[in-house]
């Protein structure tokens, strides 16, 4: 995947989500070598606990923006703030 695509689309998505109940606290692109896929891990606002609502907002945000063409909700992952992933170097406290 083109890293410029990931950075620009991910940055725009996070910017747009900031105006929704998701209000990302943190976001990080993570590569899975097992399936050679990139996922944008998003730590939503503490008040956002419902994964279904999270993905619905993400899908609606992507669908409403021409700029996010080529990105979809399956490219994201809801990550709780307590989540720590040593092998990816991601820590959020």
Backbone as a ProteinNet text record, in pm:
[ID]
protein_1_A
[PRIMARY]
XXXXXXXXXXXXXXXXXXXXXXXXXXXXXXXXXXXXXXXXXXXXXXXXXXXXXXXXXXXXXXXXXXXXXXXXXXXXXXXXXXXXXXXXXXXXX
[TERTIARY]
85.6	0	89.6	47.8	119.3	113.9	230.4	235.4	181.2	197.1	141.6	-9.9	-69.2	-213.6	-256.5	-188	-223.6	-217.3	-109.9	-91.9	-196.3	-214	-306.6	-451.9	-491.4	-629.8	-655.8	-560.1	-575.2	-583.6	-499.1	-500.4	-634.2	-685.1	-813.3	-928	-926.2	-1030.8	-1030.8	-915.9	-907	-956.7	-919.6	-965.2	-1117.6	-1177.8	-1323.7	-1392.5	-1333.2	-1391.3	-1385.9	-1296.6	-1285.2	-1414.7	-1493.8	-1620.4	-1739.3	-1711.4	-1815	-1798	-1890	-1873.4	-1748.7	-1690.1	-1568.9	-1452.3	-1435.5	-1329.2	-1201.2	-1127.8	-1010.4	-910.4	-867.3	-760.8	-624.4	-620.7	-496.4	-531.2	-439.5	-456	-317.9	-309.7	-181.7	-206.2	-136.8	-144	-58.8	-115.2	-45.7	-50.3	65.5	76.1	73.4	-6.5	-11.6	60.1	178.2	251.7	183.9	98.2	29.7	-57.7	-126.8	-214.9	-176.2	-63.7	-11.5	-116.4	-184.5	-287.3	-249.4	-292.3	-276.7	-410.7	-410.1	-530.9	-499.3	-593.7	-580.4	-643.9	-557.8	-605.9	-650.5	-771.3	-824.4	-869.2	-815.6	-859.9	-963.8	-1091.2	-1196	-1204.8	-1283.8	-1312.9	-1361.2	-1329.5	-1367.9	-1516.9	-1596.9	-1742.2	-1791	-1709.1	-1745.1	-1704	-1801.1	-1774.4	-1841.1	-1935.2	-2012.2	-1941.2	-1886.6	-1812.5	-1900.6	-2023.3	-2113.4	-2134.6	-2157.6	-2175.4	-2047.1	-1933.4	-1804.6	-1791.3	-1811	-1795.4	-1901.4	-2019.3	-2122.4	-2079.7	-2029.5	-1983.1	-1866.3	-1773.4	-1658.2	-1705.9	-1795.2	-1846.9	-1920	-2002.1	-2075.6	-1980.5	-1878.1	-1780.6	-1704.1	-1662.9	-1591.3	-1683.1	-1806.2	-1901.3	-1938.3	-1931.6	-1970.9	-1856.8	-1737.6	-1622.6	-1563.6	-1566	-1501.9	-1352.8	-1295.1	-1150.8	-1106.7	-1197.2	-1160	-1187.3	-1207.3	-1226.5	-1108.7	-1141.3	-1037.4	-1014.9	-1076.6	-1067.5	-1204.7	-1210.7	-1339.8	-1327.7	-1441.4	-1444.6	-1366.3	-1355.6	-1279	-1129.4	-1087.7	-946.7	-915.4	-1017	-997.7	-1021.1	-972.4	-996.5	-1017.7	-1125.8	-1157.1	-1057.7	-983.8	-885.4	-913.4	-936.7	-958.1	-830.5	-843.6	-725.6	-637	-692.7	-614	-526.8	-555.4	-486.4	-338.4	-253.6	-109.8	-61.7	12.2	59.8	211.4	286.2	431.4	497.3	455.6	522.9	497.7	398.2	373	425.6	471.6	525.1	418.7	295.7	185.4	147.8	151.8	109.1	28.2	-81.6	-163.1	-200.4	-170.4	-201	-291
-117.7	0	123.3	221.8	348.9	421.9	448.6	513.2	655.7	724.7	859.9	853.7	755.2	733.7	712.2	622.3	591.5	715.3	789.2	906.6	1013.9	1047.2	1156.4	1118.4	997.5	954.2	935.5	876.5	857.2	988.6	1082.4	1214	1284.2	1277.8	1342	1274.5	1141.3	1070.5	1110	1112.5	1150.4	1293.4	1381.2	1520.8	1529	1454	1455.1	1388.8	1283.4	1214.3	1300.1	1396.2	1485.7	1565	1580.2	1654.3	1561.3	1435.6	1336.4	1287.7	1205.8	1149.5	1061.2	1017	934	1014.1	1137.1	1227	1150.1	1103.9	1020.4	1082.8	1001.3	1040.1	1009.3	903.6	860.5	778.2	776.8	694.1	654.3	534.6	481.1	375.7	385.9	281.6	164.6	44.1	-76.5	-178.2	-234.8	-334.4	-474.5	-560.5	-701.4	-782.3	-834.9	-910.8	-1042.8	-1094.7	-1221.2	-1212.9	-1099	-1083.6	-962	-901.1	-784.9	-674.6	-647.2	-542.2	-434.7	-314.7	-201.5	-170.1	-140.4	-100.1	29.8	122	244.9	220	200.5	181.8	317.7	325	450.4	428.6	511.9	513.7	624.7	587.5	690.4	756.6	861	928.3	826	850.4	756.1	728.9	823.8	804.5	709.2	684.3	595.2	453	372.7	234.2	134.3	179.7	92.3	77.7	-41.5	-63.6	-48.6	-91.8	-81.5	65.8	149.5	292.9	353	309	355.8	329.3	203.4	167.6	233.6	254.3	323.4	468	534.9	673.1	678.9	586.1	582.1	562.1	466.3	439.4	560.1	624.1	742.4	857.9	874.1	980.9	958.5	834.8	802.2	821.5	773.8	784.1	926.8	1015.5	1155.2	1241.6	1184.6	1263.7	1209.9	1292	1254.2	1232.2	1304	1296.5	1159.5	1084.5	955.6	836.6	862.8	756	658.6	530.3	428.4	375.6	442.1	400	349.2	249.5	205.4	169.8	150.2	125.2	0.5	-95.8	-217.1	-189.8	-71.3	-31.7	25.1	30.7	86.6	-20.2	8.4	-82	-0.2	-29.7	30.1	-26.6	60.3	16.3	87.6	10.1	69.3	134.7	239.8	311.8	225.7	122.4	33.7	-62.4	-71.7	-166.6	-130.5	-227.3	-207.2	-320.5	-285.7	-384.9	-369.1	-445	-431.3	-449.3	-551.1	-578.6	-471	-387.3	-278.5	-145.3	-143.6	-21.2	81.3	38.6	131.2	123.5	234.4	242	369.3	357.2	474.5	467	570.6	571.5	687.2
0	0	0	-72	-81.6	52.3	109	240.5	237.9	127.9	115.9	124.1	58.1	64.4	209	278.6	416.5	504.8	493.5	579.3	549.5	422.8	389.7	419	382.1	405.6	555.2	624.3	767.7	842.9	804.8	869.1	846.4	724.8	693.5	768.5	775.4	847.3	994.4	1056.3	1197.4	1216.7	1125.6	1132	1125.4	1034.5	1020.8	1140.3	1192.2	1307.2	1433.5	1435.4	1550	1572.6	1467.7	1476.7	1506.3	1539.1	1568.3	1712.4	1761.1	1896.3	1911	1799.7	1807.1	1866.3	1825.1	1874.8	1910.2	1810.9	1837.8	1935.3	2029.6	2121.8	2060.7	1980.4	1917.1	1793.4	1699.3	1578.7	1529.3	1476.3	1431.4	1324.1	1212.5	1111.1	1157.7	1152.2	1194.8	1081.1	1051.6	944.5	1003.5	944.5	982.9	875.3	906.3	804.5	766.5	855.8	827.3	703.1	686.3	570.2	486.1	518.7	446.1	433.3	545.9	548.8	648.6	617.1	706.4	770.3	899.7	972.1	1045.9	1041.5	1117.3	1253.4	1353	1489.3	1539.9	1589.8	1642.2	1786.6	1874.5	2013.7	2023.2	2035.8	2039.8	2177	2182.6	2307.3	2410.6	2536.5	2643.2	2648.1	2607.1	2609.6	2500	2399.3	2287.4	2324.3	2366.9	2405.4	2312.6	2232.4	2145.9	2011.1	1987.2	1862.1	1738.8	1749.1	1634.6	1597.4	1697.4	1673.3	1617	1668.4	1618.3	1468.4	1428.7	1287.5	1198.7	1252.5	1175.4	1148.9	1250.7	1233.8	1136.8	1149.9	1058.6	915.2	893.4	758.3	701.1	782.1	735.8	704.5	785.4	763.6	634.2	611.8	488.1	367.7	377.5	267.6	231.2	328.7	305.9	251.1	243	199	69	-33.8	-160.7	-143.1	-49.7	-27.4	22.5	84.7	143.9	52.3	-76.2	-173.7	-166.6	-163.8	-157	-16.6	80.2	219.9	260.8	349.1	399.4	546.5	610	754.3	793.5	703.3	734.7	743.1	703.2	714.6	852	938.7	1071.6	1177.6	1296.5	1408.2	1534.6	1604.9	1733.5	1834.8	1900.9	1999.5	2131.5	2236.9	2368.3	2417	2495.2	2541.7	2630	2690.2	2776.1	2695.6	2568.7	2481.5	2468.6	2483.4	2461	2371.1	2270.2	2175.1	2163.7	2243.6	2247.1	2111.7	2036.8	1910.7	1806	1823.9	1729.6	1782.5	1906.8	1963.2	1998	2015.6	2042.5	2188.9	2254.1	2392.8	2409.4	2477.2	2507.1	2653.9	2727.8	2871	2903.5
[MASK]
+++++++++++++++++++++++++++++++++++++++++++++++++++++++++++++++++++++++++++++++++++++++++++++

